[in-house]
Amino acid sequence: LHIITVQWKSTATADQKTAAIDGVKKMAGEVPGIKNVWLKTLKVQPSEYSNVIVMEFEDEAAFKAYTANPAHKDWEKSYLPAREESRTHDVTN
C-alpha cells in the first residue's frame, strides 16, 4: 500500500484539489499493477493535512515502477502545483 497524506497550499482552489484527486483515478487506470485506490478521507492527523490517497499495488515491482510511468508524471502536473506538503507511508504484508 502506498499511503499519501496531503496538505494543500493555502492558495489551492477547490477545483485544483478536485482535479488532483480525480487524477488519481485516471492514473490508476493507466498504470499497470495498481489494484485498488481509496480516496474518500475520513480522518487525517495532524489537522493541517486534509486528504489521504491510498493505492494498492500487485507487488513491490509494480510499486517501484509507477513513479517513472508517464501517467504518474502527467498526474503530477495537476497535483504538485496545489500541494504544500505530503507524507508517504509504504507498507506490505
N, C-alpha and C. Protein backbone atom coordinates (compact mmCIF):
# COMPACT_ATOMS: atom_id res chain seq x y z
N LEU A 1 0.85 -1.18 0.00
CA LEU A 1 0.00 0.00 0.00
C LEU A 1 0.88 1.24 0.00
N HIS A 2 0.51 2.17 -0.82
CA HIS A 2 1.19 3.47 -0.89
C HIS A 2 0.19 4.49 -0.34
N ILE A 3 0.50 5.06 0.82
CA ILE A 3 -0.42 5.95 1.52
C ILE A 3 0.18 7.35 1.52
N ILE A 4 -0.59 8.31 1.01
CA ILE A 4 -0.12 9.69 0.92
C ILE A 4 -1.07 10.57 1.72
N THR A 5 -0.55 11.32 2.67
CA THR A 5 -1.35 12.33 3.36
C THR A 5 -0.96 13.68 2.76
N VAL A 6 -1.98 14.48 2.47
CA VAL A 6 -1.77 15.70 1.69
C VAL A 6 -2.15 16.95 2.49
N GLN A 7 -1.26 17.92 2.46
CA GLN A 7 -1.54 19.27 2.93
C GLN A 7 -1.54 20.15 1.68
N TRP A 8 -2.66 20.78 1.41
CA TRP A 8 -2.77 21.63 0.23
C TRP A 8 -2.20 23.02 0.52
N LYS A 9 -1.75 23.69 -0.53
CA LYS A 9 -1.33 25.09 -0.39
C LYS A 9 -2.54 25.92 0.01
N SER A 10 -2.30 26.97 0.76
CA SER A 10 -3.42 27.84 1.16
C SER A 10 -4.07 28.50 -0.05
N THR A 11 -3.34 28.59 -1.15
CA THR A 11 -3.86 29.20 -2.37
C THR A 11 -4.53 28.20 -3.30
N ALA A 12 -4.48 26.92 -2.97
CA ALA A 12 -5.08 25.90 -3.84
C ALA A 12 -6.60 26.05 -3.85
N THR A 13 -7.16 26.04 -5.03
CA THR A 13 -8.61 26.17 -5.17
C THR A 13 -9.27 24.80 -5.04
N ALA A 14 -10.57 24.83 -4.81
CA ALA A 14 -11.33 23.58 -4.75
C ALA A 14 -11.21 22.81 -6.06
N ASP A 15 -11.20 23.53 -7.18
CA ASP A 15 -11.07 22.88 -8.49
C ASP A 15 -9.70 22.21 -8.64
N GLN A 16 -8.65 22.84 -8.15
CA GLN A 16 -7.32 22.24 -8.22
C GLN A 16 -7.25 20.97 -7.38
N LYS A 17 -7.83 21.01 -6.20
CA LYS A 17 -7.83 19.83 -5.32
C LYS A 17 -8.62 18.70 -5.96
N THR A 18 -9.78 19.03 -6.50
CA THR A 18 -10.61 18.02 -7.16
C THR A 18 -9.89 17.41 -8.35
N ALA A 19 -9.24 18.25 -9.14
CA ALA A 19 -8.51 17.76 -10.31
C ALA A 19 -7.39 16.81 -9.90
N ALA A 20 -6.71 17.12 -8.82
CA ALA A 20 -5.62 16.26 -8.35
C ALA A 20 -6.16 14.92 -7.86
N ILE A 21 -7.24 14.94 -7.09
CA ILE A 21 -7.83 13.70 -6.58
C ILE A 21 -8.42 12.89 -7.72
N ASP A 22 -9.17 13.53 -8.61
CA ASP A 22 -9.74 12.82 -9.76
C ASP A 22 -8.63 12.26 -10.66
N GLY A 23 -7.51 12.95 -10.70
CA GLY A 23 -6.38 12.49 -11.50
C GLY A 23 -5.82 11.17 -11.01
N VAL A 24 -5.96 10.90 -9.72
CA VAL A 24 -5.51 9.62 -9.18
C VAL A 24 -6.32 8.49 -9.81
N LYS A 25 -7.62 8.67 -9.92
CA LYS A 25 -8.48 7.65 -10.55
C LYS A 25 -8.04 7.38 -11.98
N LYS A 26 -7.79 8.44 -12.73
CA LYS A 26 -7.36 8.31 -14.12
C LYS A 26 -6.01 7.59 -14.19
N MET A 27 -5.07 8.03 -13.36
CA MET A 27 -3.75 7.43 -13.34
C MET A 27 -3.83 5.95 -12.99
N ALA A 28 -4.66 5.60 -12.03
CA ALA A 28 -4.77 4.20 -11.61
C ALA A 28 -5.23 3.29 -12.74
N GLY A 29 -6.03 3.83 -13.65
CA GLY A 29 -6.47 3.06 -14.79
C GLY A 29 -5.41 2.90 -15.87
N GLU A 30 -4.35 3.68 -15.77
CA GLU A 30 -3.31 3.67 -16.81
C GLU A 30 -1.99 3.06 -16.35
N VAL A 31 -1.79 2.94 -15.04
CA VAL A 31 -0.53 2.41 -14.53
C VAL A 31 -0.70 0.92 -14.24
N PRO A 32 0.08 0.08 -14.91
CA PRO A 32 -0.02 -1.36 -14.64
C PRO A 32 0.33 -1.67 -13.19
N GLY A 33 -0.44 -2.58 -12.61
CA GLY A 33 -0.13 -3.06 -11.27
C GLY A 33 -0.86 -2.36 -10.15
N ILE A 34 -1.61 -1.28 -10.42
CA ILE A 34 -2.42 -0.67 -9.37
C ILE A 34 -3.72 -1.46 -9.29
N LYS A 35 -3.96 -2.06 -8.14
CA LYS A 35 -5.13 -2.92 -7.95
C LYS A 35 -6.34 -2.16 -7.42
N ASN A 36 -6.13 -1.30 -6.45
CA ASN A 36 -7.21 -0.56 -5.80
C ASN A 36 -6.74 0.83 -5.43
N VAL A 37 -7.72 1.73 -5.33
CA VAL A 37 -7.45 3.10 -4.91
C VAL A 37 -8.53 3.51 -3.91
N TRP A 38 -8.12 4.17 -2.83
CA TRP A 38 -9.04 4.72 -1.85
C TRP A 38 -8.81 6.22 -1.79
N LEU A 39 -9.89 7.00 -1.93
CA LEU A 39 -9.77 8.45 -1.98
C LEU A 39 -10.73 9.18 -1.04
N LYS A 40 -11.62 8.48 -0.39
CA LYS A 40 -12.58 9.12 0.50
C LYS A 40 -11.96 9.21 1.89
N THR A 41 -11.53 10.41 2.23
CA THR A 41 -10.85 10.64 3.50
C THR A 41 -11.87 10.73 4.63
N LEU A 42 -11.63 9.97 5.68
CA LEU A 42 -12.49 10.03 6.86
C LEU A 42 -11.87 10.85 7.97
N LYS A 43 -10.56 10.70 8.16
CA LYS A 43 -9.87 11.41 9.24
C LYS A 43 -8.38 11.46 8.91
N VAL A 44 -7.77 12.61 9.19
CA VAL A 44 -6.33 12.78 8.99
C VAL A 44 -5.77 13.54 10.18
N GLN A 45 -4.61 13.12 10.62
CA GLN A 45 -3.89 13.87 11.65
C GLN A 45 -2.47 14.06 11.15
N PRO A 46 -1.86 15.20 11.39
CA PRO A 46 -2.38 16.38 12.06
C PRO A 46 -3.39 17.13 11.20
N SER A 47 -4.04 18.11 11.78
CA SER A 47 -5.16 18.80 11.14
C SER A 47 -4.76 19.63 9.92
N GLU A 48 -3.48 19.92 9.75
CA GLU A 48 -3.03 20.67 8.57
C GLU A 48 -3.20 19.85 7.29
N TYR A 49 -3.31 18.55 7.45
CA TYR A 49 -3.48 17.65 6.31
C TYR A 49 -4.97 17.36 6.17
N SER A 50 -5.43 17.33 4.91
CA SER A 50 -6.88 17.19 4.74
C SER A 50 -7.30 16.04 3.86
N ASN A 51 -6.39 15.44 3.13
CA ASN A 51 -6.75 14.33 2.25
C ASN A 51 -5.76 13.19 2.40
N VAL A 52 -6.27 11.99 2.12
CA VAL A 52 -5.43 10.79 2.08
C VAL A 52 -5.68 10.11 0.75
N ILE A 53 -4.62 9.68 0.13
CA ILE A 53 -4.68 8.90 -1.11
C ILE A 53 -4.01 7.57 -0.82
N VAL A 54 -4.70 6.48 -1.13
CA VAL A 54 -4.12 5.15 -0.91
C VAL A 54 -4.20 4.37 -2.21
N MET A 55 -3.08 3.80 -2.59
CA MET A 55 -3.02 2.93 -3.77
C MET A 55 -2.48 1.58 -3.36
N GLU A 56 -3.17 0.54 -3.80
CA GLU A 56 -2.71 -0.82 -3.56
C GLU A 56 -2.09 -1.35 -4.84
N PHE A 57 -0.89 -1.87 -4.74
CA PHE A 57 -0.17 -2.41 -5.90
C PHE A 57 -0.15 -3.93 -5.84
N GLU A 58 -0.05 -4.54 -7.02
CA GLU A 58 0.00 -6.00 -7.11
C GLU A 58 1.22 -6.57 -6.39
N ASP A 59 2.34 -5.86 -6.50
CA ASP A 59 3.58 -6.32 -5.88
C ASP A 59 4.55 -5.15 -5.78
N GLU A 60 5.67 -5.41 -5.17
CA GLU A 60 6.67 -4.36 -4.96
C GLU A 60 7.24 -3.85 -6.29
N ALA A 61 7.37 -4.72 -7.26
CA ALA A 61 7.89 -4.30 -8.57
C ALA A 61 6.95 -3.29 -9.23
N ALA A 62 5.64 -3.51 -9.14
CA ALA A 62 4.67 -2.56 -9.71
C ALA A 62 4.76 -1.22 -8.99
N PHE A 63 4.91 -1.26 -7.66
CA PHE A 63 5.05 -0.03 -6.88
C PHE A 63 6.30 0.74 -7.31
N LYS A 64 7.41 0.05 -7.45
CA LYS A 64 8.66 0.71 -7.81
C LYS A 64 8.61 1.30 -9.22
N ALA A 65 7.83 0.69 -10.11
CA ALA A 65 7.76 1.15 -11.50
C ALA A 65 6.81 2.33 -11.69
N TYR A 66 5.87 2.53 -10.76
CA TYR A 66 4.81 3.52 -11.01
C TYR A 66 5.31 4.96 -11.07
N THR A 67 6.32 5.33 -10.31
CA THR A 67 6.76 6.73 -10.31
C THR A 67 7.38 7.15 -11.64
N ALA A 68 7.91 6.20 -12.39
CA ALA A 68 8.50 6.53 -13.70
C ALA A 68 7.48 6.43 -14.83
N ASN A 69 6.28 5.96 -14.54
CA ASN A 69 5.27 5.80 -15.57
C ASN A 69 4.81 7.17 -16.07
N PRO A 70 4.62 7.34 -17.37
CA PRO A 70 4.16 8.62 -17.92
C PRO A 70 2.84 9.10 -17.33
N ALA A 71 1.95 8.20 -16.97
CA ALA A 71 0.67 8.60 -16.37
C ALA A 71 0.90 9.24 -15.00
N HIS A 72 1.89 8.75 -14.26
CA HIS A 72 2.23 9.35 -12.97
C HIS A 72 2.81 10.75 -13.18
N LYS A 73 3.68 10.88 -14.15
CA LYS A 73 4.27 12.19 -14.45
C LYS A 73 3.20 13.18 -14.87
N ASP A 74 2.21 12.72 -15.63
CA ASP A 74 1.12 13.58 -16.07
C ASP A 74 0.26 14.00 -14.88
N TRP A 75 -0.02 13.07 -13.97
CA TRP A 75 -0.81 13.38 -12.77
C TRP A 75 -0.11 14.45 -11.92
N GLU A 76 1.19 14.36 -11.82
CA GLU A 76 1.93 15.34 -11.02
C GLU A 76 1.73 16.77 -11.50
N LYS A 77 1.39 16.96 -12.77
CA LYS A 77 1.16 18.30 -13.31
C LYS A 77 -0.03 18.99 -12.65
N SER A 78 -1.02 18.22 -12.23
CA SER A 78 -2.16 18.82 -11.52
C SER A 78 -1.96 18.77 -10.01
N TYR A 79 -1.25 17.78 -9.53
CA TYR A 79 -1.09 17.56 -8.09
C TYR A 79 -0.05 18.50 -7.45
N LEU A 80 1.12 18.54 -8.02
CA LEU A 80 2.22 19.28 -7.38
C LEU A 80 1.98 20.79 -7.24
N PRO A 81 1.36 21.47 -8.21
CA PRO A 81 1.12 22.90 -8.03
C PRO A 81 0.16 23.22 -6.88
N ALA A 82 -0.69 22.29 -6.50
CA ALA A 82 -1.66 22.52 -5.43
C ALA A 82 -1.19 22.02 -4.08
N ARG A 83 -0.20 21.17 -4.07
CA ARG A 83 0.28 20.52 -2.83
C ARG A 83 1.31 21.38 -2.11
N GLU A 84 1.06 21.61 -0.83
CA GLU A 84 2.05 22.27 0.01
C GLU A 84 3.09 21.25 0.45
N GLU A 85 2.59 20.15 0.99
CA GLU A 85 3.46 19.09 1.50
C GLU A 85 2.68 17.78 1.51
N SER A 86 3.40 16.69 1.39
CA SER A 86 2.76 15.38 1.55
C SER A 86 3.72 14.48 2.30
N ARG A 87 3.13 13.48 2.93
CA ARG A 87 3.92 12.47 3.62
C ARG A 87 3.46 11.13 3.11
N THR A 88 4.40 10.26 2.84
CA THR A 88 4.04 8.95 2.32
C THR A 88 4.43 7.86 3.29
N HIS A 89 3.65 6.81 3.22
CA HIS A 89 3.90 5.61 4.03
C HIS A 89 3.69 4.43 3.08
N ASP A 90 4.64 3.57 3.00
CA ASP A 90 4.55 2.41 2.12
C ASP A 90 4.66 1.16 2.98
N VAL A 91 3.63 0.30 2.89
CA VAL A 91 3.57 -0.88 3.75
C VAL A 91 3.13 -2.10 2.93
N THR A 92 3.49 -3.26 3.42
CA THR A 92 3.09 -4.51 2.80
C THR A 92 2.99 -5.59 3.87
N ASN A 93 2.44 -6.71 3.49
CA ASN A 93 2.36 -7.87 4.40
C ASN A 93 3.64 -8.64 4.36
